[in-house]
Short mmCIF file of C-alpha atoms in Angstrom, two decimals:
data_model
loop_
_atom_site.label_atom_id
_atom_site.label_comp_id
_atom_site.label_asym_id
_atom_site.label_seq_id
_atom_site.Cartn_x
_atom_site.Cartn_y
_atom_site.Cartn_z
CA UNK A 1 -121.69 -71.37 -77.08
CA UNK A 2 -121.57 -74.10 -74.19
CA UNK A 3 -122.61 -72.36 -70.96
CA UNK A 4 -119.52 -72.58 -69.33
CA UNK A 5 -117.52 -71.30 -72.31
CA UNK A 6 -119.51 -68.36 -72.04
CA UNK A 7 -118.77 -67.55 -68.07
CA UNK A 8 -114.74 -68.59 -69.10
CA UNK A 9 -114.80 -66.11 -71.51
CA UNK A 10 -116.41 -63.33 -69.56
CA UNK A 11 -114.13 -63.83 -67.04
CA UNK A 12 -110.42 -64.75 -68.98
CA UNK A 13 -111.36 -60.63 -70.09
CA UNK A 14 -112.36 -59.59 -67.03
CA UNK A 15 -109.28 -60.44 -65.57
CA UNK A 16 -107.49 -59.11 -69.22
CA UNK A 17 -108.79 -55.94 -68.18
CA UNK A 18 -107.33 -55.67 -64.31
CA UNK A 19 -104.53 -57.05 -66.80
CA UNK A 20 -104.30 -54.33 -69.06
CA UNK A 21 -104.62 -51.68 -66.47
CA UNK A 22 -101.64 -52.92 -64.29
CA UNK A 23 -99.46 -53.00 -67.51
CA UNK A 24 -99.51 -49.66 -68.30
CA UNK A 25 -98.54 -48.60 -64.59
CA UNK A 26 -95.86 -51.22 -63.72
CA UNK A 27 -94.19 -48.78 -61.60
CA UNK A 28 -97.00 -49.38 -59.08
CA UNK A 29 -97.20 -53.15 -59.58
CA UNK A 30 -96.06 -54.81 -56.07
CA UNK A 31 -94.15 -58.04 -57.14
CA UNK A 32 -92.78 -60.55 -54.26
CA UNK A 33 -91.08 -63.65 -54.40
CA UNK A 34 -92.50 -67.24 -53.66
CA UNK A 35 -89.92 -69.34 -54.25
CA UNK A 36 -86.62 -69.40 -56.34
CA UNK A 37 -87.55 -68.01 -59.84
CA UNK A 38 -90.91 -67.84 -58.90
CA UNK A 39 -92.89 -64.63 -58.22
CA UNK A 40 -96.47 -63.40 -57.85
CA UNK A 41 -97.62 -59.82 -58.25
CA UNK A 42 -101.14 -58.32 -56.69
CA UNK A 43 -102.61 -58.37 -60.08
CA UNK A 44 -102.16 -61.69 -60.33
CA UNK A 45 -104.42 -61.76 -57.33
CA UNK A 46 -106.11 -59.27 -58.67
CA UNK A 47 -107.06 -60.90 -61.91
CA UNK A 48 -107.64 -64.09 -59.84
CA UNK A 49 -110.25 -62.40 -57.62
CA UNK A 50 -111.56 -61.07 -61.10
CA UNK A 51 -112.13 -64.44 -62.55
CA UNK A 52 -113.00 -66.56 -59.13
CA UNK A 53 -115.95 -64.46 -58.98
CA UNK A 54 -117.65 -64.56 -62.31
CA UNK A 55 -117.43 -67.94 -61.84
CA UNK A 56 -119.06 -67.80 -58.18
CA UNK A 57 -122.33 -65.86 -60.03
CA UNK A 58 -122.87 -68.30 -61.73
CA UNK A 59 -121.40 -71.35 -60.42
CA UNK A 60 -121.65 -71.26 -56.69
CA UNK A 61 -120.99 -74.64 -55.94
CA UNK A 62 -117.98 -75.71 -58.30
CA UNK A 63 -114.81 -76.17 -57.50
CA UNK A 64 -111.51 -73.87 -58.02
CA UNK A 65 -108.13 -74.26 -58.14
CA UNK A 66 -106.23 -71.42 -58.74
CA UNK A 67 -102.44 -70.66 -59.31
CA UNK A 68 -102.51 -68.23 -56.31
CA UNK A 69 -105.12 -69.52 -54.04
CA UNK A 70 -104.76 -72.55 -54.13
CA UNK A 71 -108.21 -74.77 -53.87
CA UNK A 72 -111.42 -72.99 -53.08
CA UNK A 73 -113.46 -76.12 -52.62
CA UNK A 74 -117.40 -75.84 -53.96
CA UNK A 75 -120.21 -78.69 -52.76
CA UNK A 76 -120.31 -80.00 -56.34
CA UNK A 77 -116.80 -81.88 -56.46
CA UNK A 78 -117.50 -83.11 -59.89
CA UNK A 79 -117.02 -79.82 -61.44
CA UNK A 80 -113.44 -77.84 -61.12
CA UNK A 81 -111.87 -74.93 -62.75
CA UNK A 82 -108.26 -74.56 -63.14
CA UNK A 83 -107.05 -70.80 -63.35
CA UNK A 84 -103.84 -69.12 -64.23
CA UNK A 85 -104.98 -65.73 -63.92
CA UNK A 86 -101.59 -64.66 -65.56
CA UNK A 87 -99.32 -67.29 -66.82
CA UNK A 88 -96.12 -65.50 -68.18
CA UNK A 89 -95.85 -63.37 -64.99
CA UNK A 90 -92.05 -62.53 -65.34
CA UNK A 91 -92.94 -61.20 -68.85
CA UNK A 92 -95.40 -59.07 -67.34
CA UNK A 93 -93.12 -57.52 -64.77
CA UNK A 94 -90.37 -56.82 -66.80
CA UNK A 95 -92.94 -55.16 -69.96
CA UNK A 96 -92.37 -58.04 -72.37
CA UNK A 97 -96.07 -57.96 -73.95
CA UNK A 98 -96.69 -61.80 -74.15
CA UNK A 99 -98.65 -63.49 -70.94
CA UNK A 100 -102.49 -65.01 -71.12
CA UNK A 101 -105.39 -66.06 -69.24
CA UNK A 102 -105.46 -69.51 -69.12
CA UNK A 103 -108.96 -71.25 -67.67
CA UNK A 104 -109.95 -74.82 -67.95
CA UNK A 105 -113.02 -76.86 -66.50
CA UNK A 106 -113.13 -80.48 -65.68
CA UNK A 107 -116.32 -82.33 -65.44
CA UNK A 108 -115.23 -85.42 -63.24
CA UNK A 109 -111.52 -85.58 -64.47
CA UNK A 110 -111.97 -84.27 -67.57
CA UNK A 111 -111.42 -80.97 -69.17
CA UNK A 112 -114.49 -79.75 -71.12
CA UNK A 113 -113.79 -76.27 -71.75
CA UNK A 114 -110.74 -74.39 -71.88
CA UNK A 115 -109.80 -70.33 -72.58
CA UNK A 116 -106.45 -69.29 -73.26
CA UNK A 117 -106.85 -65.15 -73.56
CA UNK A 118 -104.21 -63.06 -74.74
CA UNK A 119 -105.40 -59.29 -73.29
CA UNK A 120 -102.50 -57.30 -75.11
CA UNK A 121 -103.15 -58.84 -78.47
CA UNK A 122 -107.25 -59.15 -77.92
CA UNK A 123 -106.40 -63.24 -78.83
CA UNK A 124 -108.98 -65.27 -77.77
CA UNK A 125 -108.54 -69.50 -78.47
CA UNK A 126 -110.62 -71.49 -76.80
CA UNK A 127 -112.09 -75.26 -77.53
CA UNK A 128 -114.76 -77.34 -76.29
CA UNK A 129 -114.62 -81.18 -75.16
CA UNK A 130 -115.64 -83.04 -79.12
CA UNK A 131 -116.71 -79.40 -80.46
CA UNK A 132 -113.41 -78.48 -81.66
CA UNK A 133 -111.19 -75.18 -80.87
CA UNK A 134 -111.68 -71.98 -81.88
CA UNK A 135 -109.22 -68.65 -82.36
CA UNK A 136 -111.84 -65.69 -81.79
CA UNK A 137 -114.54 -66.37 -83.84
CA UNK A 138 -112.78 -68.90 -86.89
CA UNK A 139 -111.82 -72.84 -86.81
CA UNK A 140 -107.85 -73.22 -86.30
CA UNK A 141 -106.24 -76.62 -86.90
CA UNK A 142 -102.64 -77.65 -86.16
CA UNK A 143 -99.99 -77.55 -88.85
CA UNK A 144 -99.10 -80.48 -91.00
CA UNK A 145 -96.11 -81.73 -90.83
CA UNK A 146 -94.56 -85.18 -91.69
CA UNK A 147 -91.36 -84.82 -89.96
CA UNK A 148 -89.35 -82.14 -87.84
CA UNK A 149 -87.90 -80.76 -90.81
CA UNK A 150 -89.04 -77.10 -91.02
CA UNK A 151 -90.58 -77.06 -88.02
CA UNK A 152 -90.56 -74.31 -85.43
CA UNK A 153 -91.03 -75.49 -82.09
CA UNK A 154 -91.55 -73.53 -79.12
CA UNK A 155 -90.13 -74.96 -75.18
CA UNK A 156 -89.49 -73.53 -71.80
CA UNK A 157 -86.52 -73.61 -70.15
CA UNK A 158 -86.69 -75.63 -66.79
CA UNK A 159 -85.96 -72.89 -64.85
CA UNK A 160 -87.81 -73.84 -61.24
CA UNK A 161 -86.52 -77.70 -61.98
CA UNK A 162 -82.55 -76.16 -62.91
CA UNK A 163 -81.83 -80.22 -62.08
CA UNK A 164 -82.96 -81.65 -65.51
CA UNK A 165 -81.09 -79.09 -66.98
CA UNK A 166 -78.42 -81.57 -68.33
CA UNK A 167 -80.77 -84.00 -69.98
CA UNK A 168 -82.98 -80.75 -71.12
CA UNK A 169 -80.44 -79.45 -73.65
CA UNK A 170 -79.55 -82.77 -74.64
CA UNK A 171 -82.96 -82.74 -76.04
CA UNK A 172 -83.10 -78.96 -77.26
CA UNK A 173 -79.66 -79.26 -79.04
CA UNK A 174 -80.40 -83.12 -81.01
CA UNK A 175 -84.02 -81.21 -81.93
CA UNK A 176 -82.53 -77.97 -82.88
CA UNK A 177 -80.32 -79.93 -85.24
CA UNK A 178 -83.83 -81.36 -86.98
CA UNK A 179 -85.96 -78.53 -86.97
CA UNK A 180 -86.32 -75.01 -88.42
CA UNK A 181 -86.23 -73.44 -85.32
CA UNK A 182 -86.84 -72.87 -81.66
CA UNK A 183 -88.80 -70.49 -79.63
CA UNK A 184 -88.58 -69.39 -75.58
CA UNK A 185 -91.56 -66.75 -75.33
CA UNK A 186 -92.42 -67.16 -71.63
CA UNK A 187 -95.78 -68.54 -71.47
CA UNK A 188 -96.69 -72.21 -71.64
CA UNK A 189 -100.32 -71.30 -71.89
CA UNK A 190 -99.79 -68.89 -75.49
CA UNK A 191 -97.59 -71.16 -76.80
CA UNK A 192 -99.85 -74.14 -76.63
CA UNK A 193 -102.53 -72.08 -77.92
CA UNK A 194 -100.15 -70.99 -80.40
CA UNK A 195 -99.86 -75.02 -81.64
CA UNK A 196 -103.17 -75.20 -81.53
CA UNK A 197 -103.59 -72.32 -84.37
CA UNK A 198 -100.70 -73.64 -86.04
CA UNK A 199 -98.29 -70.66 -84.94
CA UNK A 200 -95.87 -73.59 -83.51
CA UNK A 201 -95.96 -76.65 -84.89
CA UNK A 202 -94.91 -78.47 -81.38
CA UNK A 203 -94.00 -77.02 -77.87
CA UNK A 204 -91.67 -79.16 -75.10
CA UNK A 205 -91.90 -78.48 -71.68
CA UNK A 206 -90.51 -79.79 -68.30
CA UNK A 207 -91.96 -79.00 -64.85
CA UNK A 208 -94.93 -77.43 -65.34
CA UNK A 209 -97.95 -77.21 -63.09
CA UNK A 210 -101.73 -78.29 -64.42
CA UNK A 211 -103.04 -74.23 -64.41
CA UNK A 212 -100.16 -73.94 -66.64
CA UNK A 213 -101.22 -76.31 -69.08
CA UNK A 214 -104.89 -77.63 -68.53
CA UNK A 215 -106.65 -75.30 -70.97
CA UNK A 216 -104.03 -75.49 -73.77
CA UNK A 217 -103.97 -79.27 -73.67
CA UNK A 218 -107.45 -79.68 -74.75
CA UNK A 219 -107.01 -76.38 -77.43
CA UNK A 220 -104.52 -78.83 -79.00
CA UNK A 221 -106.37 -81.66 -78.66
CA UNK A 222 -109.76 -80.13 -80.35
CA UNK A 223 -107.43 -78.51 -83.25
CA UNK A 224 -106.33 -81.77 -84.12
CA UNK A 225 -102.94 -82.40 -82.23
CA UNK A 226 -102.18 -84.74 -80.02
CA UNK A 227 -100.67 -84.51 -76.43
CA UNK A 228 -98.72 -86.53 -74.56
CA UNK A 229 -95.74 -86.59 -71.77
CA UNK A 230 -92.39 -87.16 -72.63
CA UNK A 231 -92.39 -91.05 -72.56
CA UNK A 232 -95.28 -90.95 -75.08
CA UNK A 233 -97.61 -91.70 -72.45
CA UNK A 234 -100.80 -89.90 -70.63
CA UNK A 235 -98.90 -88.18 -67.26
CA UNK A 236 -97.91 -84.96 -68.20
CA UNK A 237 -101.24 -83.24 -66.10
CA UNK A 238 -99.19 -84.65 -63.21
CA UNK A 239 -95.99 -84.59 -63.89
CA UNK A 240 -95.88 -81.35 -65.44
CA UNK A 241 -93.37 -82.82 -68.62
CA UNK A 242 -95.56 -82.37 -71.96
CA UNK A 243 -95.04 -82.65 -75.70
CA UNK A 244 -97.77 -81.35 -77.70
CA UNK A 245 -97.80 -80.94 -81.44
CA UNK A 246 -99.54 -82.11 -84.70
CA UNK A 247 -99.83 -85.57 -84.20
CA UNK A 248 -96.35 -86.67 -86.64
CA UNK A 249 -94.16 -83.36 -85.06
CA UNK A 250 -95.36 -85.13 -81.52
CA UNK A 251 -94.69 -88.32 -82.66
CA UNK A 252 -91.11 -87.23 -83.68
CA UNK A 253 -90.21 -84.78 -80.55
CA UNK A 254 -91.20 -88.08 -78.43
CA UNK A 255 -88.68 -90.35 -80.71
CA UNK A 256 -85.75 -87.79 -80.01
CA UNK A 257 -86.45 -87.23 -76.49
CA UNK A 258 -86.79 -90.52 -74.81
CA UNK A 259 -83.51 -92.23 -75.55
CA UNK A 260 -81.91 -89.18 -73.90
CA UNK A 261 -84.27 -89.08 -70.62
CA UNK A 262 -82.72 -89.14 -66.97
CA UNK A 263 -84.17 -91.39 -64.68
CA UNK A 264 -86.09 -89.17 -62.70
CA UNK A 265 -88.04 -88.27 -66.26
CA UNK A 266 -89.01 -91.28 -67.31
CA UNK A 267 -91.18 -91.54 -64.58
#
């Protein structure tokens, strides 16, 4: 196992375990709001802490960004980890078992390794940079697909963005009227993972920030899908829109959803 693997591992289940705790006490669980639909509990911080320092033991001087603290710069620049010590927080809060660990590194602007953990299921997927992606200990490839018949896709609603709400169900209606189905679970993280073990055999997104979707990008990308934003090009770490999917159900979500773009997401 790469090196760094290993440490994203040990600490995506250290932080499943302040996880796991917390879940069966949410009475106690201390949730406040940081912006509209948008809420952070102290085990996120909790799990955070978890994760920030088995990286620290063994990687002093790197670089991480975290969904709750923000950058916590390291003298070695050219290494960063992105963490979402629990992406799917509003699941967690309310009991709905489905949230993750997600943890990517970059090695100068590029994601190596990437952990997507799953603490109520004991679901590991992770992938390495040309090594392909892994679900616990087996190979997992995308689905195959030719078209978007009897596909199942999986989205988010844009519920921080509520602006591209218009143009977002243009695109969920003309795709629901092509496909098999649609899923909404609440975690961009699992359900790129999910594509990635051919669960879902494409996931839509708008909004999203790059802890939410650094590590599952390159799980779908090492199981043999392709990723890209919702113009078919290569922006979606920064602008947060992303279509991922076996490489024809990506090809086709693209093809439906860029004729019916604003102009604020074709950017």
């Amino acid at each position: 196992m790469h090196p760094m693997q290993t440490i994203a591992v040990r600490a995506a289940r250290a932080a499943g375990q302040t996880i796991i705790r917390a879940f069966a006490e949410l009475d106690k669980v201390e949730v406040t709001a940081k912006g509209i639909n948008d809420y952070v509990t102290n085990v996120d911080q909790e799990a955070e802490a978890a994760i920030t320092y088995q990286i620290r033991k063994s990687y002093p001087d790197h670089t991480i960004i975290g969904e709750e603290n923000g950058e916590n710069k390291g003298e070695n620049k050219d290494y960063i980890w992105i963490i979402d010590p629990l992406d799917g927080t509003n699941n967690f809060v309310r009991g709905i078992p489905h949230f993750a660990v997600s943890i990517a590194v970059q090695y100068k602007g590029k994601t190596e390794v990437a952990v997507v953990y799953d603490p109520i299921r004991d679901e590991l997927f992770s992938a390495v940079r040309g090594k392909g992606a892994k679900f616990n200990d087996f190979r997992m490839r995308v689905s195959k697909h030719n078209d978007l018949n009897g596909t199942i896709l999986g989205t988010g609603f844009p519920f921080k963005a509520k602006q591209h709400t218009e143009t977002y169900m243009k695109i969920f209606g003309s795709l629901f009227t092509q496909c098999a189905d649609l899923r909404r679970a609440g975690s961009a993280a699992l359900d790129l993972a999910y594509v990635g073990a051919g669960r879902l055999d494409g996931f839509f997104e708008i909004g999203l920030k790059p802890w939410d979707i650094a590590a599952g990008e390159l799980i779908v990308r090492e199981a043999g899908g392709t990723v890209t934003d919702f113009t078919g090009n290569h922006g979606y770490m920064s602008s947060g829109n992303i279509i991922a999917g076996a490489p024809k159900t990506t090809s086709a979500i693209v093809k439906v959803a860029r004729p019916l773009l604003s102009e604020a997401l074709k950017r």
